[in-house]
PDB file of C-alpha atoms in Angstrom:
ATOM      1  CA  MET L   3      42.693  35.052 126.985  1.00 64.00           C
ATOM      2  CA  ASP L   4      46.177  35.572 125.579  1.00 73.00           C
ATOM      3  CA  LEU L   5      48.686  38.265 126.590  1.00 73.00           C
ATOM      4  CA  ALA L   6      47.761  40.581 123.683  1.00 80.00           C
ATOM      5  CA  GLN L   7      44.082  40.488 124.704  1.00 75.00           C
ATOM      6  CA  LEU L   8      45.008  41.033 128.350  1.00 72.00           C
ATOM      7  CA  LYS L   9      47.038  44.141 127.485  1.00 77.00           C
ATOM      8  CA  ARG L  10      43.899  45.621 125.865  1.00 78.00           C
ATOM      9  CA  ALA L  11      41.687  44.686 128.817  1.00 80.00           C
ATOM     10  CA  HIS L  12      40.567  46.720 131.780  1.00 83.00           C
ATOM     11  CA  VAL L  13      40.640  44.543 134.899  1.00 84.00           C
ATOM     12  CA  LEU L  14      38.661  45.446 138.010  1.00 86.00           C
ATOM     13  CA  VAL L  15      39.961  43.697 141.116  1.00 88.00           C
ATOM     14  CA  THR L  16      37.868  43.725 144.266  1.00 86.00           C
ATOM     15  CA  GLY L  17      38.716  42.183 147.607  1.00 87.00           C
ATOM     16  CA  ASP L  18      40.763  42.705 150.747  1.00 89.00           C
ATOM     17  CA  ALA L  19      43.505  45.268 150.178  1.00 93.00           C
ATOM     18  CA  MET L  20      46.310  44.998 152.653  1.00 95.00           C
ATOM     19  CA  LEU L  21      49.726  46.428 153.284  1.00 98.00           C
ATOM     20  CA  ASP L  22      52.663  44.040 153.597  1.00 98.00           C
ATOM     21  CA  ARG L  23      55.400  45.549 155.757  1.00 98.00           C
ATOM     22  CA  TYR L  24      58.848  44.060 156.092  1.00 98.00           C
ATOM     23  CA  TRP L  25      61.442  44.868 158.727  1.00 98.00           C
ATOM     24  CA  PHE L  26      64.882  43.543 157.771  1.00 98.00           C
ATOM     25  CA  GLY L  27      67.855  43.375 160.083  1.00 97.00           C
ATOM     26  CA  ASP L  28      70.321  41.200 161.876  1.00 96.00           C
ATOM     27  CA  ALA L  29      69.822  39.074 164.978  1.00 95.00           C
ATOM     28  CA  GLU L  30      73.105  38.697 166.829  1.00 93.00           C
ATOM     29  CA  ARG L  31      71.893  38.128 170.369  1.00 95.00           C
ATOM     30  CA  ILE L  32      69.105  36.696 172.483  1.00 96.00           C
ATOM     31  CA  SER L  33      66.944  38.961 174.627  1.00 96.00           C
ATOM     32  CA  PRO L  34      67.556  38.831 178.409  1.00 96.00           C
ATOM     33  CA  GLU L  35      63.756  39.253 178.868  1.00 96.00           C
ATOM     34  CA  ALA L  36      62.766  36.053 177.018  1.00 95.00           C
ATOM     35  CA  PRO L  37      64.508  33.422 174.875  1.00 95.00           C
ATOM     36  CA  VAL L  38      63.883  35.278 171.602  1.00 94.00           C
ATOM     37  CA  PRO L  39      66.248  36.904 169.092  1.00 95.00           C
ATOM     38  CA  VAL L  40      66.745  40.662 169.190  1.00 96.00           C
ATOM     39  CA  VAL L  41      66.591  42.107 165.673  1.00 97.00           C
ATOM     40  CA  ARG L  42      68.363  45.374 164.924  1.00 97.00           C
ATOM     41  CA  VAL L  43      66.211  46.713 162.074  1.00 97.00           C
ATOM     42  CA  THR L  44      68.285  48.254 159.292  1.00 97.00           C
ATOM     43  CA  ARG L  45      65.777  48.429 156.425  1.00 98.00           C
ATOM     44  CA  THR L  46      62.016  48.542 155.948  1.00 98.00           C
ATOM     45  CA  GLU L  47      59.799  47.921 152.907  1.00 98.00           C
ATOM     46  CA  GLU L  48      56.119  48.314 152.129  1.00 98.00           C
ATOM     47  CA  ARG L  49      54.402  46.257 149.432  1.00 98.00           C
ATOM     48  CA  LEU L  50      50.867  45.772 148.196  1.00 98.00           C
ATOM     49  CA  GLY L  51      49.175  42.687 149.618  1.00 96.00           C
ATOM     50  CA  GLY L  52      45.985  40.704 149.091  1.00 93.00           C
ATOM     51  CA  ALA L  53      43.750  42.031 146.314  1.00 91.00           C
ATOM     52  CA  ALA L  54      46.066  45.036 145.888  1.00 95.00           C
ATOM     53  CA  ASN L  55      48.868  42.628 144.951  1.00 95.00           C
ATOM     54  CA  VAL L  56      46.567  40.928 142.415  1.00 91.00           C
ATOM     55  CA  ALA L  57      45.904  44.357 140.834  1.00 92.00           C
ATOM     56  CA  ARG L  58      49.656  45.013 140.791  1.00 95.00           C
ATOM     57  CA  ASN L  59      50.369  41.693 139.061  1.00 92.00           C
ATOM     58  CA  ILE L  60      47.762  42.505 136.395  1.00 89.00           C
ATOM     59  CA  ALA L  61      49.267  45.953 135.805  1.00 93.00           C
ATOM     60  CA  THR L  62      52.736  44.387 135.570  1.00 93.00           C
ATOM     61  CA  VAL L  63      51.728  42.462 132.420  1.00 88.00           C
ATOM     62  CA  GLY L  64      50.434  45.666 130.828  1.00 89.00           C
ATOM     63  CA  ALA L  65      46.675  45.559 131.421  1.00 88.00           C
ATOM     64  CA  SER L  66      44.729  48.503 132.772  1.00 88.00           C
ATOM     65  CA  SER L  67      43.914  47.755 136.410  1.00 89.00           C
ATOM     66  CA  THR L  68      41.498  49.230 138.971  1.00 90.00           C
ATOM     67  CA  LEU L  69      41.264  48.163 142.619  1.00 92.00           C
ATOM     68  CA  LEU L  70      37.899  48.429 144.369  1.00 90.00           C
ATOM     69  CA  SER L  71      38.292  47.886 148.097  1.00 90.00           C
ATOM     70  CA  VAL L  72      37.627  49.152 151.611  1.00 90.00           C
ATOM     71  CA  VAL L  73      40.524  50.444 153.700  1.00 93.00           C
ATOM     72  CA  GLY L  74      40.766  52.410 156.900  1.00 93.00           C
ATOM     73  CA  ASN L  75      41.108  56.161 156.871  1.00 95.00           C
ATOM     74  CA  ASP L  76      44.600  55.779 158.314  1.00 96.00           C
ATOM     75  CA  GLU L  77      48.305  55.843 157.472  1.00 97.00           C
ATOM     76  CA  ALA L  78      48.326  52.282 156.112  1.00 98.00           C
ATOM     77  CA  GLY L  79      45.347  53.036 153.835  1.00 97.00           C
ATOM     78  CA  GLN L  80      47.167  56.111 152.523  1.00 97.00           C
ATOM     79  CA  SER L  81      50.268  53.990 151.884  1.00 98.00           C
ATOM     80  CA  ILE L  82      48.197  51.509 149.867  1.00 98.00           C
ATOM     81  CA  GLU L  83      46.755  54.317 147.747  1.00 98.00           C
ATOM     82  CA  LYS L  84      50.227  55.797 147.169  1.00 98.00           C
ATOM     83  CA  LEU L  85      51.678  52.397 146.175  1.00 98.00           C
ATOM     84  CA  LEU L  86      48.733  51.721 143.821  1.00 98.00           C
ATOM     85  CA  ARG L  87      49.211  55.045 142.039  1.00 98.00           C
ATOM     86  CA  ALA L  88      52.982  54.439 141.778  1.00 98.00           C
ATOM     87  CA  GLU L  89      52.222  51.133 139.999  1.00 97.00           C
ATOM     88  CA  GLY L  90      49.780  52.830 137.579  1.00 96.00           C
ATOM     89  CA  ILE L  91      46.706  51.240 139.197  1.00 96.00           C
ATOM     90  CA  GLN L  92      43.475  53.229 139.535  1.00 94.00           C
ATOM     91  CA  PRO L  93      42.457  53.111 143.212  1.00 95.00           C
ATOM     92  CA  GLU L  94      38.728  53.077 143.993  1.00 92.00           C
ATOM     93  CA  LEU L  95      39.027  52.927 147.751  1.00 93.00           C
ATOM     94  CA  GLU L  96      36.197  53.306 150.233  1.00 90.00           C
ATOM     95  CA  LEU L  97      37.671  54.951 153.334  1.00 90.00           C
ATOM     96  CA  ASP L  98      36.011  53.499 156.444  1.00 88.00           C
ATOM     97  CA  PRO L  99      36.863  55.668 159.484  1.00 89.00           C
ATOM     98  CA  ALA L 100      35.845  52.820 161.822  1.00 87.00           C
ATOM     99  CA  LEU L 101      38.246  50.350 160.172  1.00 90.00           C
ATOM    100  CA  LYS L 102      41.963  49.865 160.630  1.00 94.00           C
ATOM    101  CA  THR L 103      43.620  48.881 157.352  1.00 95.00           C
ATOM    102  CA  THR L 104      44.965  45.323 157.353  1.00 95.00           C
ATOM    103  CA  VAL L 105      48.736  45.247 157.813  1.00 97.00           C
ATOM    104  CA  LYS L 106      50.893  42.113 157.723  1.00 97.00           C
ATOM    105  CA  LEU L 107      54.243  42.844 159.378  1.00 98.00           C
ATOM    106  CA  ARG L 108      57.107  40.424 158.806  1.00 98.00           C
ATOM    107  CA  VAL L 109      60.382  40.586 160.728  1.00 98.00           C
ATOM    108  CA  VAL L 110      63.249  39.070 158.756  1.00 98.00           C
ATOM    109  CA  ALA L 111      66.839  38.444 159.909  1.00 97.00           C
ATOM    110  CA  ARG L 112      69.516  36.764 157.792  1.00 91.00           C
ATOM    111  CA  GLN L 113      66.976  35.877 155.066  1.00 92.00           C
ATOM    112  CA  GLN L 114      64.832  34.045 157.651  1.00 95.00           C
ATOM    113  CA  GLN L 115      61.345  35.243 158.581  1.00 97.00           C
ATOM    114  CA  LEU L 116      61.210  35.208 162.383  1.00 96.00           C
ATOM    115  CA  VAL L 117      57.632  36.319 162.956  1.00 96.00           C
ATOM    116  CA  ARG L 118      54.574  37.718 161.211  1.00 97.00           C
ATOM    117  CA  CYS L 119      52.217  40.051 163.041  1.00 97.00           C
ATOM    118  CA  ASP L 120      48.728  40.558 161.582  1.00 96.00           C
ATOM    119  CA  PHE L 121      46.774  43.726 162.290  1.00 95.00           C
ATOM    120  CA  GLU L 122      43.314  43.279 160.783  1.00 88.00           C
ATOM    121  CA  ALA L 123      39.604  43.925 161.285  1.00 80.00           C
ATOM    122  CA  MET L 124      36.503  43.422 159.139  1.00 68.00           C
ATOM    123  CA  PRO L 125      34.932  46.362 157.226  1.00 59.00           C
ATOM    124  CA  ALA L 126      31.764  47.821 158.725  1.00 54.00           C
ATOM    125  CA  GLU L 127      29.852  47.443 155.434  1.00 50.00           C
ATOM    126  CA  GLU L 128      30.290  46.161 151.904  1.00 50.00           C
ATOM    127  CA  THR L 129      32.220  48.064 149.263  1.00 46.00           C
ATOM    128  CA  ARG L 130      30.123  50.468 147.237  1.00 49.00           C
ATOM    129  CA  SER L 131      30.833  50.606 143.510  1.00 47.00           C
ATOM    130  CA  ARG L 132      30.409  54.400 143.170  1.00 49.00           C
ATOM    131  CA  ASN L 133      29.884  53.982 139.428  1.00 50.00           C
ATOM    132  CA  CYS L 134      33.469  52.911 138.774  1.00 53.00           C
ATOM    133  CA  LEU L 135      32.493  50.082 136.433  1.00 57.00           C
ATOM    134  CA  PRO L 136      33.152  50.912 132.786  1.00 55.00           C
ATOM    135  CA  PRO L 137      30.611  50.046 130.080  1.00 55.00           C
ATOM    136  CA  ILE L 138      31.162  46.378 129.305  1.00 50.00           C
ATOM    137  CA  LYS L 139      30.188  43.728 126.796  1.00 49.00           C
ATOM    138  CA  HIS L 140      31.721  40.684 128.469  1.00 49.00           C
ATOM    139  CA  TRP L 141      32.504  39.744 132.054  1.00 52.00           C
ATOM    140  CA  TYR L 142      35.109  37.186 133.067  1.00 53.00           C
ATOM    141  CA  PHE L 143      35.140  36.250 136.736  1.00 54.00           C
ATOM    142  CA  ARG L 144      38.134  34.793 138.499  1.00 54.00           C
ATOM    143  CA  THR L 145      38.630  34.297 142.218  1.00 56.00           C
ATOM    144  CA  THR L 146      41.586  33.881 144.536  1.00 58.00           C
ATOM    145  CA  ALA L 147      41.596  33.468 148.295  1.00 60.00           C
ATOM    146  CA  ARG L 148      41.562  37.251 148.814  1.00 59.00           C
ATOM    147  CA  ALA L 149      40.306  38.753 145.553  1.00 57.00           C
ATOM    148  CA  VAL L 150      37.797  38.612 142.742  1.00 61.00           C
ATOM    149  CA  TYR L 151      38.779  40.169 139.452  1.00 57.00           C
ATOM    150  CA  LEU L 152      36.671  41.093 136.472  1.00 61.00           C
ATOM    151  CA  ILE L 153      38.143  41.440 132.984  1.00 58.00           C
ATOM    152  CA  PHE L 154      36.552  43.886 130.559  1.00 58.00           C
ATOM    153  CA  PRO L 155      37.869  43.411 126.991  1.00 57.00           C
ATOM    154  CA  GLN L 156      38.041  46.702 125.118  1.00 56.00           C
TER     155      GLN L 156
END
């Protein structure tokens, strides 16, 4: 599939949606409590991660993109939906009240990642399609470690 065909395609991505959080700052001293750097956080960022990042990459090249995933009914899930919409991606999110949305928090000082903290749990049940699949003639399947995407030529 070439770029012109991809721009006419509708791509459905399904998989683990996660929120990548970054805390940036400077580490100028060591904690008196333990031999670890103390980071004074000066800037934060939120980015789409996992399957949500795959959907973002597809939208970046001009294709129509939909993300089908399960997230928690929480602040991180709302942030994912907001970021998806800002990127022009159609979110088809199942809100699981028993699930906490996966968040990967990275603390960075002087362009060096010091630590990554993962907050994740498994969904209670599989994603339901809720009739979000468009009428299709051809299916192309592609997998990554955290996502499966389907390409529907139009």
